[in-house]
Tab-separated table of C-alpha atoms in Angstrom:
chain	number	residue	atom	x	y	z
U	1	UNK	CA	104.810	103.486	101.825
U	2	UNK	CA	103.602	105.861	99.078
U	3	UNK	CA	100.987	103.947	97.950
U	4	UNK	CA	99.802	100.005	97.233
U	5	UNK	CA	100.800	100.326	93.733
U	6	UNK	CA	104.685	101.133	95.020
U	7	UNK	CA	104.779	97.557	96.958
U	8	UNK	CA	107.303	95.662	95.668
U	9	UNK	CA	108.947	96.162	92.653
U	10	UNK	CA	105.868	98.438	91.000
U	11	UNK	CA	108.210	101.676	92.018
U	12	UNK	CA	111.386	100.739	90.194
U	13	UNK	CA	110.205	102.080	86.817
U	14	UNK	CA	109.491	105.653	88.881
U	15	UNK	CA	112.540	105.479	90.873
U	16	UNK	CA	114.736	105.321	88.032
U	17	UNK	CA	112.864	108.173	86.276
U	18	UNK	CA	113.341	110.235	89.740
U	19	UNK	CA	117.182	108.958	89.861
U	20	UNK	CA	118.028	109.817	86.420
U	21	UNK	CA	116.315	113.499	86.505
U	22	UNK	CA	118.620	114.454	89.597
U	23	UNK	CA	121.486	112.967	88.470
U	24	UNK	CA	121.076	114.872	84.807
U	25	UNK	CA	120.403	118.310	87.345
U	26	UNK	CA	123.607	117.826	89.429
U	27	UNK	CA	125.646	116.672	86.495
U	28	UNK	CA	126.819	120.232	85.812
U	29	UNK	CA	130.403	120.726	87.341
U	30	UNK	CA	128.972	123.976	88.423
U	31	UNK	CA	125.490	123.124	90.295
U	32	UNK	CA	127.247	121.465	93.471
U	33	UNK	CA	131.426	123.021	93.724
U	34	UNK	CA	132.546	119.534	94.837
U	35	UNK	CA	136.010	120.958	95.246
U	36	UNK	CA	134.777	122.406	98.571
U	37	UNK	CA	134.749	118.586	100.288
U	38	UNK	CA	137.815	117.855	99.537
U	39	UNK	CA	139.872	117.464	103.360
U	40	UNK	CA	142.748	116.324	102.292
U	41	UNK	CA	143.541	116.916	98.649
U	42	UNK	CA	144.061	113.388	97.009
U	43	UNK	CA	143.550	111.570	99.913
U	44	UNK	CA	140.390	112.074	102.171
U	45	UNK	CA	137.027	114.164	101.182
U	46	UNK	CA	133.602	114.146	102.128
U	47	UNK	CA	131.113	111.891	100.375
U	48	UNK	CA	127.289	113.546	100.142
U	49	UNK	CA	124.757	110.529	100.048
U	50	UNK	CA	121.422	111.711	99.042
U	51	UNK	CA	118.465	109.773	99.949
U	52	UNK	CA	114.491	110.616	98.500
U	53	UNK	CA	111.417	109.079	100.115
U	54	UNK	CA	108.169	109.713	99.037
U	55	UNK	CA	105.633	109.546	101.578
U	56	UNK	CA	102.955	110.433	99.450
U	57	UNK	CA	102.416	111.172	95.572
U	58	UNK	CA	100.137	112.969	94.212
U	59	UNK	CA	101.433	114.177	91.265
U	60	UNK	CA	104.570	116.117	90.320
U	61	UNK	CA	106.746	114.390	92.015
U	62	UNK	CA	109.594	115.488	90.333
U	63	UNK	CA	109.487	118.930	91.249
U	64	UNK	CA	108.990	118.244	94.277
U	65	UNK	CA	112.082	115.506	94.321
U	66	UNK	CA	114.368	118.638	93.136
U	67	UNK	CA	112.884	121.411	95.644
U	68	UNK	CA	113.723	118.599	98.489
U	69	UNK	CA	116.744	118.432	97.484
U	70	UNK	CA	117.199	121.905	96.929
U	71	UNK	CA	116.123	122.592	100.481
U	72	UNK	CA	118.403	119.193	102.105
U	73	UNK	CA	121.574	120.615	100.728
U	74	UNK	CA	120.434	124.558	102.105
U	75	UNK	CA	120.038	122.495	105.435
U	76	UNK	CA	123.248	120.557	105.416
U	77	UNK	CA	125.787	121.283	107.399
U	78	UNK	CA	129.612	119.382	107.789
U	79	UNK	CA	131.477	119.611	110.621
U	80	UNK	CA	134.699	121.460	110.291
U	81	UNK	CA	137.779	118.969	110.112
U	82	UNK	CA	141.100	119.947	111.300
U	83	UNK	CA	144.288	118.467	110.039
U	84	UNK	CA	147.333	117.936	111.845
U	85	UNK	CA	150.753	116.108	111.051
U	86	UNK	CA	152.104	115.237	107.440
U	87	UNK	CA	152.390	111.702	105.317
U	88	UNK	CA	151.733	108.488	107.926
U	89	UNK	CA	150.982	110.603	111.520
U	90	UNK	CA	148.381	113.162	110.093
U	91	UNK	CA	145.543	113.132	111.730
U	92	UNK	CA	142.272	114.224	111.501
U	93	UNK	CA	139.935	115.816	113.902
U	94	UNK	CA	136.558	116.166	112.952
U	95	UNK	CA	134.833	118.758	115.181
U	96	UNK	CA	132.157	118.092	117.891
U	97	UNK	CA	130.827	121.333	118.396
U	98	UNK	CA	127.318	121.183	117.060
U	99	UNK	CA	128.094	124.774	115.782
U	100	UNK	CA	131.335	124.762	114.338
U	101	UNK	CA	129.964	123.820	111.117
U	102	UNK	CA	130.190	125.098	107.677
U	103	UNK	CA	127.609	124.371	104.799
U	104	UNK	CA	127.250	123.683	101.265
U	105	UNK	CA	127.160	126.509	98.499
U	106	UNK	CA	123.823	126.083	96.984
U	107	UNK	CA	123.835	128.980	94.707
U	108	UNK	CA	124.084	126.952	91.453
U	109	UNK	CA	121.891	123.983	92.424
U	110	UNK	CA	118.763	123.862	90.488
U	111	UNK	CA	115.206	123.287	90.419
U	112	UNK	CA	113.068	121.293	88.268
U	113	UNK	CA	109.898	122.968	86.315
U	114	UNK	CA	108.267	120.000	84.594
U	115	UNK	CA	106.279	121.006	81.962
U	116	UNK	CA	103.052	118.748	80.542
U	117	UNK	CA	101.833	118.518	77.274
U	118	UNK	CA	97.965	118.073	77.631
U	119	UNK	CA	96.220	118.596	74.323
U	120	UNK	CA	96.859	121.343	72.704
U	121	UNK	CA	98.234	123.416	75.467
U	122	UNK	CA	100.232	122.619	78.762
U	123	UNK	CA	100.121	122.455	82.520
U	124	UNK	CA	102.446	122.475	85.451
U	125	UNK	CA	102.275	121.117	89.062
U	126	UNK	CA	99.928	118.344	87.568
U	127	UNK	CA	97.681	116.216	89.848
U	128	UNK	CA	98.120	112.440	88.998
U	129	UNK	CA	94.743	113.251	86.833
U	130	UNK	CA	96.229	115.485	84.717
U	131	UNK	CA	99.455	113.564	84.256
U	132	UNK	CA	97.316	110.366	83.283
U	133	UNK	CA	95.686	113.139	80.361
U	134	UNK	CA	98.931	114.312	79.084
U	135	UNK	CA	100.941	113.064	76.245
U	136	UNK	CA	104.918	113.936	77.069
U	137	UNK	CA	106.583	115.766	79.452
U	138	UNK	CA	109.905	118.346	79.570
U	139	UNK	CA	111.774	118.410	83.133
U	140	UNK	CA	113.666	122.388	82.894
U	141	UNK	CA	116.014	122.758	85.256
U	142	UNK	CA	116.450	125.930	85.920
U	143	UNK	CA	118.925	127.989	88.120
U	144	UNK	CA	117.846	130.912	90.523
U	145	UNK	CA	119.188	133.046	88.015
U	146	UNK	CA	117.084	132.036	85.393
U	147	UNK	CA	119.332	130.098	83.357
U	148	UNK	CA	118.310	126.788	82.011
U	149	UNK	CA	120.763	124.444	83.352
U	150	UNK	CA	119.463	120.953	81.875
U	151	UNK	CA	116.305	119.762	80.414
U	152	UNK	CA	114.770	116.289	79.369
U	153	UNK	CA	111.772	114.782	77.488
U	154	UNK	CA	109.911	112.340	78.568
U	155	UNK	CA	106.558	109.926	77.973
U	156	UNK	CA	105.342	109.175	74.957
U	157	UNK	CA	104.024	112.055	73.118
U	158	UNK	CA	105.351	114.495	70.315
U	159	UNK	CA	106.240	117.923	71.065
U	160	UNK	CA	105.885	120.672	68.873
U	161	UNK	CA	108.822	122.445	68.483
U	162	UNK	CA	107.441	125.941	68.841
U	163	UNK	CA	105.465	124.915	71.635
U	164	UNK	CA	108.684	123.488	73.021
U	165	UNK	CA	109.941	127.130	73.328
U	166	UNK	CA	106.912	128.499	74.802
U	167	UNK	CA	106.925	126.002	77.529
U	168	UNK	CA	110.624	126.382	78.565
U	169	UNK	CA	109.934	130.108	78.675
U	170	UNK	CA	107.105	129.178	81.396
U	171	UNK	CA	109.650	126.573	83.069
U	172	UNK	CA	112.278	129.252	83.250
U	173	UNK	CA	109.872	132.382	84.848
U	174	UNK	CA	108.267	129.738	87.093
U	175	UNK	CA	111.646	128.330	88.136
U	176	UNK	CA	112.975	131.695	89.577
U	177	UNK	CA	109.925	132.163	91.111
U	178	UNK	CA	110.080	129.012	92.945
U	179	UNK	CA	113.795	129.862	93.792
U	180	UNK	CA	112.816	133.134	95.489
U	181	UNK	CA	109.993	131.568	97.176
U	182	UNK	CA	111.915	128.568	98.348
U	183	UNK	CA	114.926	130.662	99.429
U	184	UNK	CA	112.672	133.105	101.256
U	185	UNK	CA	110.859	129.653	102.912
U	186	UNK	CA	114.291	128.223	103.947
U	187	UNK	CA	116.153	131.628	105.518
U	188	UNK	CA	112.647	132.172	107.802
U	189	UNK	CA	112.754	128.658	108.704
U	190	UNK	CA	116.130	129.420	109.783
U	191	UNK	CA	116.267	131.956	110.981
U	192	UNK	CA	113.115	130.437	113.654
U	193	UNK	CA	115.451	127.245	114.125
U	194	UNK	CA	118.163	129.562	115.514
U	195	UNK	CA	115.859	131.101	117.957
K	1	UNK	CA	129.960	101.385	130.995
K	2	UNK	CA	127.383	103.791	129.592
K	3	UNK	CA	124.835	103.875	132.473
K	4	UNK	CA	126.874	104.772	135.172
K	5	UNK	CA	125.124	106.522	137.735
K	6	UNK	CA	121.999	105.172	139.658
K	7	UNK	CA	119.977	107.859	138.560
K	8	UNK	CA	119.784	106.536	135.036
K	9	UNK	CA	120.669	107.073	131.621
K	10	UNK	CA	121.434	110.346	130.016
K	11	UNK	CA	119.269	112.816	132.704
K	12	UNK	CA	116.642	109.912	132.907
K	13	UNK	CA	115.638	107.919	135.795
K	14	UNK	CA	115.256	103.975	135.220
K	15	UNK	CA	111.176	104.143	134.839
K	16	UNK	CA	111.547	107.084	132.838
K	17	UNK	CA	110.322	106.998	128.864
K	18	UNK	CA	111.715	109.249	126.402
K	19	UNK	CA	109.633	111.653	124.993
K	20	UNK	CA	107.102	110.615	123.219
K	21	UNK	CA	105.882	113.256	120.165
K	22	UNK	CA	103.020	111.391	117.805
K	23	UNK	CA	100.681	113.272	114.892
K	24	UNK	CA	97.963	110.975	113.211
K	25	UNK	CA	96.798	111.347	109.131
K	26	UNK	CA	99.517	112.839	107.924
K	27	UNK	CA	99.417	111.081	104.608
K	28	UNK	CA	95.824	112.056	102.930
K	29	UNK	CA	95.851	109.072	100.376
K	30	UNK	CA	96.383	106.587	102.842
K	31	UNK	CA	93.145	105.074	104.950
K	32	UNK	CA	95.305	105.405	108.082
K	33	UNK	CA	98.896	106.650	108.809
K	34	UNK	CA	101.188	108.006	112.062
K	35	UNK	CA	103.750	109.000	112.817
K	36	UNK	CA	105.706	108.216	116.612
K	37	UNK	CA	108.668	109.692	117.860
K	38	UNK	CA	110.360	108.318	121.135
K	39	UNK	CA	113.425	110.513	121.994
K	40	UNK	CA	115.336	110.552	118.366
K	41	UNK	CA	113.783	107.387	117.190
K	42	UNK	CA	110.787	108.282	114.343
K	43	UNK	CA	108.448	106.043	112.581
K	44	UNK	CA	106.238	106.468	110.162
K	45	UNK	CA	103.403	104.080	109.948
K	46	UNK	CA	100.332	103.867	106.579
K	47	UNK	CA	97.492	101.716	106.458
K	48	UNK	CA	95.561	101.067	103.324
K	49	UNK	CA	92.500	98.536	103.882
K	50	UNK	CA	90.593	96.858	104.666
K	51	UNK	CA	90.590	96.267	100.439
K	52	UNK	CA	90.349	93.188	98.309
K	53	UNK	CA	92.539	90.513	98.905
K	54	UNK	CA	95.690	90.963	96.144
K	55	UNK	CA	96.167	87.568	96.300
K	56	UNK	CA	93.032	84.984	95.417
K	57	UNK	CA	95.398	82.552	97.493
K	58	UNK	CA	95.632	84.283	100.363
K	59	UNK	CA	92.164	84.881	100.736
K	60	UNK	CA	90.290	83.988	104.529
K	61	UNK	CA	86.644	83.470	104.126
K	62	UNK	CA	86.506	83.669	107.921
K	63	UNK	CA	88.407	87.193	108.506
K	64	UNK	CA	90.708	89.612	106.975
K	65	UNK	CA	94.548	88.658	106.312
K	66	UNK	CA	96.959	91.264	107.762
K	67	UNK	CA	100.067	92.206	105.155
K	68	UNK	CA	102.877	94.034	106.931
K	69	UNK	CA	106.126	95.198	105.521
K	70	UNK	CA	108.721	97.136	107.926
K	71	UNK	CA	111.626	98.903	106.164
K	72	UNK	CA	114.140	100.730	107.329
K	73	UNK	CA	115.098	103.874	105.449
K	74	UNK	CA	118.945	104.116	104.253
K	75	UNK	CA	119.246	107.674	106.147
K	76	UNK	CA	117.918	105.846	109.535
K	77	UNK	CA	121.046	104.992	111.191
K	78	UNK	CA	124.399	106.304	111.613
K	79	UNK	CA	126.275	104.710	108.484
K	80	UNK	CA	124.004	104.394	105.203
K	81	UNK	CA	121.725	101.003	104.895
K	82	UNK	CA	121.350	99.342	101.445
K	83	UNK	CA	118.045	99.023	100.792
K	84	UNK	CA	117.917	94.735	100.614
K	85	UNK	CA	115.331	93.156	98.788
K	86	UNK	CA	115.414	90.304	101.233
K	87	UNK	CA	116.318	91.014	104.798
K	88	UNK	CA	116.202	88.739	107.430
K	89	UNK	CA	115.789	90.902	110.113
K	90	UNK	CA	113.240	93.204	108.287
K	91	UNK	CA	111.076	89.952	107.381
K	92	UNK	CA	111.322	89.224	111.004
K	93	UNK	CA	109.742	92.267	112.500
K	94	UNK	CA	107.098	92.377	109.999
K	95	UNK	CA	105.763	89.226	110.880
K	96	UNK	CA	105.866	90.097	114.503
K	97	UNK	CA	104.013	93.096	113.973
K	98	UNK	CA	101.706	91.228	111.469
K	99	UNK	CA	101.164	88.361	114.581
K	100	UNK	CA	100.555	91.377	117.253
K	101	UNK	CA	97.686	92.745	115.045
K	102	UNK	CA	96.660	89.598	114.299
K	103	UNK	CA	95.380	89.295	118.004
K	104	UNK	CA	94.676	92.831	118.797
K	105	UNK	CA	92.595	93.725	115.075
K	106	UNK	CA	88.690	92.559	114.858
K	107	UNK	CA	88.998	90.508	111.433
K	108	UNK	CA	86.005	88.666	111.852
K	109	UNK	CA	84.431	92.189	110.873
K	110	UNK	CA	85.725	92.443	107.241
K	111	UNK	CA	85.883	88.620	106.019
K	112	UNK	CA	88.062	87.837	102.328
K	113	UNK	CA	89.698	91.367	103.067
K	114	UNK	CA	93.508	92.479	103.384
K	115	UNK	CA	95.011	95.288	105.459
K	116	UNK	CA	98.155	96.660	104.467
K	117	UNK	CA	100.128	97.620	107.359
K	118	UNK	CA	103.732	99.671	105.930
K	119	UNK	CA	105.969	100.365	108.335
K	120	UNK	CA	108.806	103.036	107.477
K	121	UNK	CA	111.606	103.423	109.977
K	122	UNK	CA	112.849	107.771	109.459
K	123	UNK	CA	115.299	107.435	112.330
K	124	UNK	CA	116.503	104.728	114.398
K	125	UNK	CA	118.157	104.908	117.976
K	126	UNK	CA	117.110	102.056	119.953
K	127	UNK	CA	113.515	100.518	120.269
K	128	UNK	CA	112.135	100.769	117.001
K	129	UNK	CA	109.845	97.530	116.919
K	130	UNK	CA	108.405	99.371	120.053
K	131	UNK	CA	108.092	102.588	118.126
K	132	UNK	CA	106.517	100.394	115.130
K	133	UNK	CA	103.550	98.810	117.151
K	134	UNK	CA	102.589	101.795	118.964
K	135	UNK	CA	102.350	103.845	115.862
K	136	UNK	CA	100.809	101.219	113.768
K	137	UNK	CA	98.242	101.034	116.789
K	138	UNK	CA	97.672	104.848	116.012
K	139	UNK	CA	97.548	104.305	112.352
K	140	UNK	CA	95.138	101.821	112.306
K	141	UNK	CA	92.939	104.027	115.235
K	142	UNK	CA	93.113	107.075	112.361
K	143	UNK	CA	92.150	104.298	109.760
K	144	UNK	CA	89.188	103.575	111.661
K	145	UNK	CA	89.686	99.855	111.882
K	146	UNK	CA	88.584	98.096	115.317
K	147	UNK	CA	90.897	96.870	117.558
K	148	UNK	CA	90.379	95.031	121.072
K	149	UNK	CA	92.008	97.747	122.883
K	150	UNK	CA	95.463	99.795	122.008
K	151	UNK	CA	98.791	97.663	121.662
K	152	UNK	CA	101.324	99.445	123.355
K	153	UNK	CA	104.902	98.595	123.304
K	154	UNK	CA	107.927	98.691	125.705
K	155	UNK	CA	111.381	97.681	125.691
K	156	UNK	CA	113.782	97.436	129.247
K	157	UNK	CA	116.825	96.015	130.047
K	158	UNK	CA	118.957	94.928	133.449
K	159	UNK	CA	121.339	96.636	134.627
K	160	UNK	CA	122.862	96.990	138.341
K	161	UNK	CA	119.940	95.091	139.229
K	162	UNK	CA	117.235	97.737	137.909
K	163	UNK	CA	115.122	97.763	135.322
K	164	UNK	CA	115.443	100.140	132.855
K	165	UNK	CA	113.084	101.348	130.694
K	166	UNK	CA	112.964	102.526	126.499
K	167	UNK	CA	116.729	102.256	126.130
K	168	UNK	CA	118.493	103.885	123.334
K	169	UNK	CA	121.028	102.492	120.368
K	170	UNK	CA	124.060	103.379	122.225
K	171	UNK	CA	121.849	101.593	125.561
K	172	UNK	CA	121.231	98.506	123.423
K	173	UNK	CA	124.775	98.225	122.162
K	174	UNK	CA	125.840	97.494	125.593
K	175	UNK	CA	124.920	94.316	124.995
K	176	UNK	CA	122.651	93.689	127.809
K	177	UNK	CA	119.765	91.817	128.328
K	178	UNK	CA	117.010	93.050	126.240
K	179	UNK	CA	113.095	92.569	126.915
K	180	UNK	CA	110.352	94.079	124.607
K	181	UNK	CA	106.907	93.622	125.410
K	182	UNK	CA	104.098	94.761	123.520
K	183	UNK	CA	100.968	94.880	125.809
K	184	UNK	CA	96.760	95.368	125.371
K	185	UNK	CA	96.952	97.606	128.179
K	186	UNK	CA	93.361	97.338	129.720
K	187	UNK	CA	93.749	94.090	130.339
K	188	UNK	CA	97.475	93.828	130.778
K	189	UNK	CA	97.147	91.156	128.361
K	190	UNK	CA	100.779	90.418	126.544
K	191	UNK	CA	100.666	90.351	122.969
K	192	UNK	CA	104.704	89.995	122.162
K	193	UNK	CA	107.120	89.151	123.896
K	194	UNK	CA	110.831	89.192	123.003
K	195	UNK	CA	113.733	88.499	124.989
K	196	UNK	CA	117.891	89.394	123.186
K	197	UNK	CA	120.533	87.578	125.153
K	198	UNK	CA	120.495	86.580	128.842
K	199	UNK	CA	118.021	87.762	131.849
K	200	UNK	CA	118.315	86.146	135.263
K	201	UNK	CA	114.794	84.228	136.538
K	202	UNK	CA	115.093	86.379	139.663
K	203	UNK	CA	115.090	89.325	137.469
K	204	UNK	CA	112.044	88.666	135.429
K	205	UNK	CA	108.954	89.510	137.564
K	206	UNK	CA	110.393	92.940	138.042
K	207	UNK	CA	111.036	93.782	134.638
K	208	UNK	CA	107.400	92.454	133.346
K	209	UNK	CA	105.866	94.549	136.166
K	210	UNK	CA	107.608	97.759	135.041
K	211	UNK	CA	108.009	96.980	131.360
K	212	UNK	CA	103.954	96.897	131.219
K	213	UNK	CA	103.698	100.005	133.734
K	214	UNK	CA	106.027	101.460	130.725
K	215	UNK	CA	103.269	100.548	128.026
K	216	UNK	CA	100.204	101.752	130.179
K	217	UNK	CA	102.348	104.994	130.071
K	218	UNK	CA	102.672	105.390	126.380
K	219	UNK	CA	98.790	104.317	126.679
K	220	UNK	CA	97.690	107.118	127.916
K	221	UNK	CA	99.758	109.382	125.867
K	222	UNK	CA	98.666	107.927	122.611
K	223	UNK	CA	94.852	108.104	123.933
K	224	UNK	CA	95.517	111.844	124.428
K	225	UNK	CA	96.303	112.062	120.819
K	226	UNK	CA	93.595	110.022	119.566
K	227	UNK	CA	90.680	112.492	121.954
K	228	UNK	CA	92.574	115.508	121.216
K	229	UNK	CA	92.174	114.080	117.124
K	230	UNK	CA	88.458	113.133	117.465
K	231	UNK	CA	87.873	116.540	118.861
K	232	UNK	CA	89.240	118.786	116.115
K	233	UNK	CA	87.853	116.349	113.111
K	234	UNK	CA	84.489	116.358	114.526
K	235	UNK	CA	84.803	119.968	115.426
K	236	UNK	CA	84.902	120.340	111.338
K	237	UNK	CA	81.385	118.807	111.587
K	238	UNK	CA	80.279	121.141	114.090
K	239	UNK	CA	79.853	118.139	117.004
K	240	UNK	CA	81.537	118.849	120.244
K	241	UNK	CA	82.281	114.916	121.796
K	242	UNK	CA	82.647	114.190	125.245
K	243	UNK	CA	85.859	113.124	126.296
């Protein structure tokens, strides 16, 4: 639905590009502790299937792919599961209480800053304008800490090494920013959804 | 069975709609979009036309060609859908909601032109082709594109010898009959009409009568929307309409 020139198969090119930059994000053994789903240790665990839909896209949609994401997983919750029995007569009984829930540790996931080369200097947040004036791109995924988690080039362009640095110095400060804002967004949203 | 007591179906009585929640222009870079919630189902609904024909072949001299293309979003439904480059079912609703516009849309107005109509189920539980036509009616209201008169949407089923009216998933899985009726409401004129498995003669009066009494409701709700809309985008032009 995002626009005429997504009907069909004109997205796929996109949609990879989207796929690939969250997988490379979440790759890190540490961004998601997958450990925590496990129910029944070699036998049954929770499987997280992550769905993005872009309604609209206007630019940046990256960014805005990972602070979804960010903010899906802050809003998951899994219903505690409680197992009884051993070998062939365990059972499992996954809880209907709407509020006996538990939810994910997002404290590692990151972010994506994407950086774009326009010129001789470099924007973020881009509009599709800018993007269509840029030559190459760096995705920095960045932690709420500040570390840099994972990072990729893309588009067709040449990046200069020192301004390489520069820009993943931006990517990082703007990162944490956008953790504390997001975080901030997220607990007051919560914190009105409990009321 | 799930509806059990004579009063209806979870708290509602057998005439009684779900809620219905709608919001128009959400999506700035399309010419029209909406969004319609009844009870937990959502759909979200963008326009883009009336624009050159895509296809030279396709092309009406006489009026504008209607494209529509419903889709069902993998986190709709209880288990996870595949996203199918060719389903049946899909192709199926999109050419019913393509043939409902068809009638209700004034194409004669914008001849060798194409309207995109993309329909994007966000939750499903029960009704959703209903859901679909009454927000594409919205969307193509915010899109500015004239229509006879709104195209309103109902589905009922029988059961216990009462019609029942906008049924849910876990409703529809009891396998009943079910009746969908999309309806110009002014005029009572039907514009769809879709009947799943098996619905006695005797029955049928009965459920038309109510099932368009349904559609006359959601009527007036989405004409609510579309005054209380006009009123705050004209407001930004400093005109205060009468409505």
């Amino acid at each position: 639905t995002a626009s005429p020139q997504f009907v069909g198969k004109g997205s796929e090119q996109k949609e990879q590009e989207v796929l690939a930059l969250l997988d490379l994000l979440y790759s890190s053994v540490d961004s998601l502790n997958l450990t925590t789903l496990c129910v029944v240790p070699e036998q049954t665990c929770w499987a997280i299937n992550i769905d993005v839909l872009f309604v609209q896209c206007g630019g940046n949609i990256f960014d805005a792919a990972s602070l979804g994401l960010r903010a899906a997983l802050y809003s998951t919750t899994l219903p505690q599961v409680s197992v009884s029995g051993e070998g062939i007569e365990m059972e499992l009984d996954i809880s209907d209480d709407p509020y006996n829930v538990w939810k994910l540790d997002i404290s590692n996931a990151p972010i994506c800053v994407t950086l774009y080369q326009i010129g001789h200097s470099y924007a973020v947040d881009v509009t599709e304008e800018e993007e269509a004036c840029s030559n190459g791109y760096v995705h920095v995924g960045v932690l709420p800490s500040g570390d840099v988690s994972a990072m990729l080039k893309s588009g067709a362009g040449n990046l200069d090494p020192h301004r390489l640095l520069q820009m993943i110095e931006t990517g990082t400060e703007l990162g944490i920013e956008m953790h504390r804002q997001l975080d901030k967004l997220l607990q007051s949203e919560e914190r009105t959804a409990i009321l | 069975a799930v509806v059990s007591t004579q009063s209806g179906h979870y708290g509602r009585g057998p005439n009684e709609m779900r809620k219905l929640k709608c919001e128009m222009g959400l999506v700035q870079d399309a010419d029209g979009s909406a969004i319609v919630e009844q009870g937990y189902t959502r759909v979200l609904v963008t326009i883009y036309g009336p624009h050159e024909c895509k296809l030279k072949s396709d092309r009406n001299t006489d009026k504008a060609i209607i494209s529509c293309s419903y889709k069902k979003a993998s986190f709709s439904t209880g288990t996870r859908l595949k996203q199918l480059q060719s389903d049946s079912r899909a192709t199926e609703i999109s050419v019913m909601i393509q043939s409902t516009f068809e009638a209700a849309v004034l194409l004669e107005k914008y001849p060798k032109a194409q309207i995109d109509i993309n329909v994007q189920v966000l939750q499903g539980d029960g009704g959703e082709r209903c859901v679909a036509i009454n927000a594409t009616t919205l969307a193509l209201i915010d899109a500015g594109i004239p229509m006879r008169d709104y195209v309103c949407a109902c589905a009922a089923t029988i059961y216990q010898d009462q019609a029942i009216l906008d049924i849910n998933y876990l409703e529809e899985s009891c396998r009943g009959p079910l009746f969908m009726l999309a309806v110009m409401p002014k005029t009572e004129k039907i514009v769809q009409l879709q009947l799943d498995n098996r619905l006695h003669n005797d029955h049928l009066d009965r459920v038309v009568r109510q099932t368009i009494q349904g559609c006359k409701d959601i009527q007036a709700l989405l004409d609510r929307k579309v005054k209380e809309n006009t009123v705050e985008a004209a407001a930004a032009y400093d005109i205060k309409p009468k409505v």
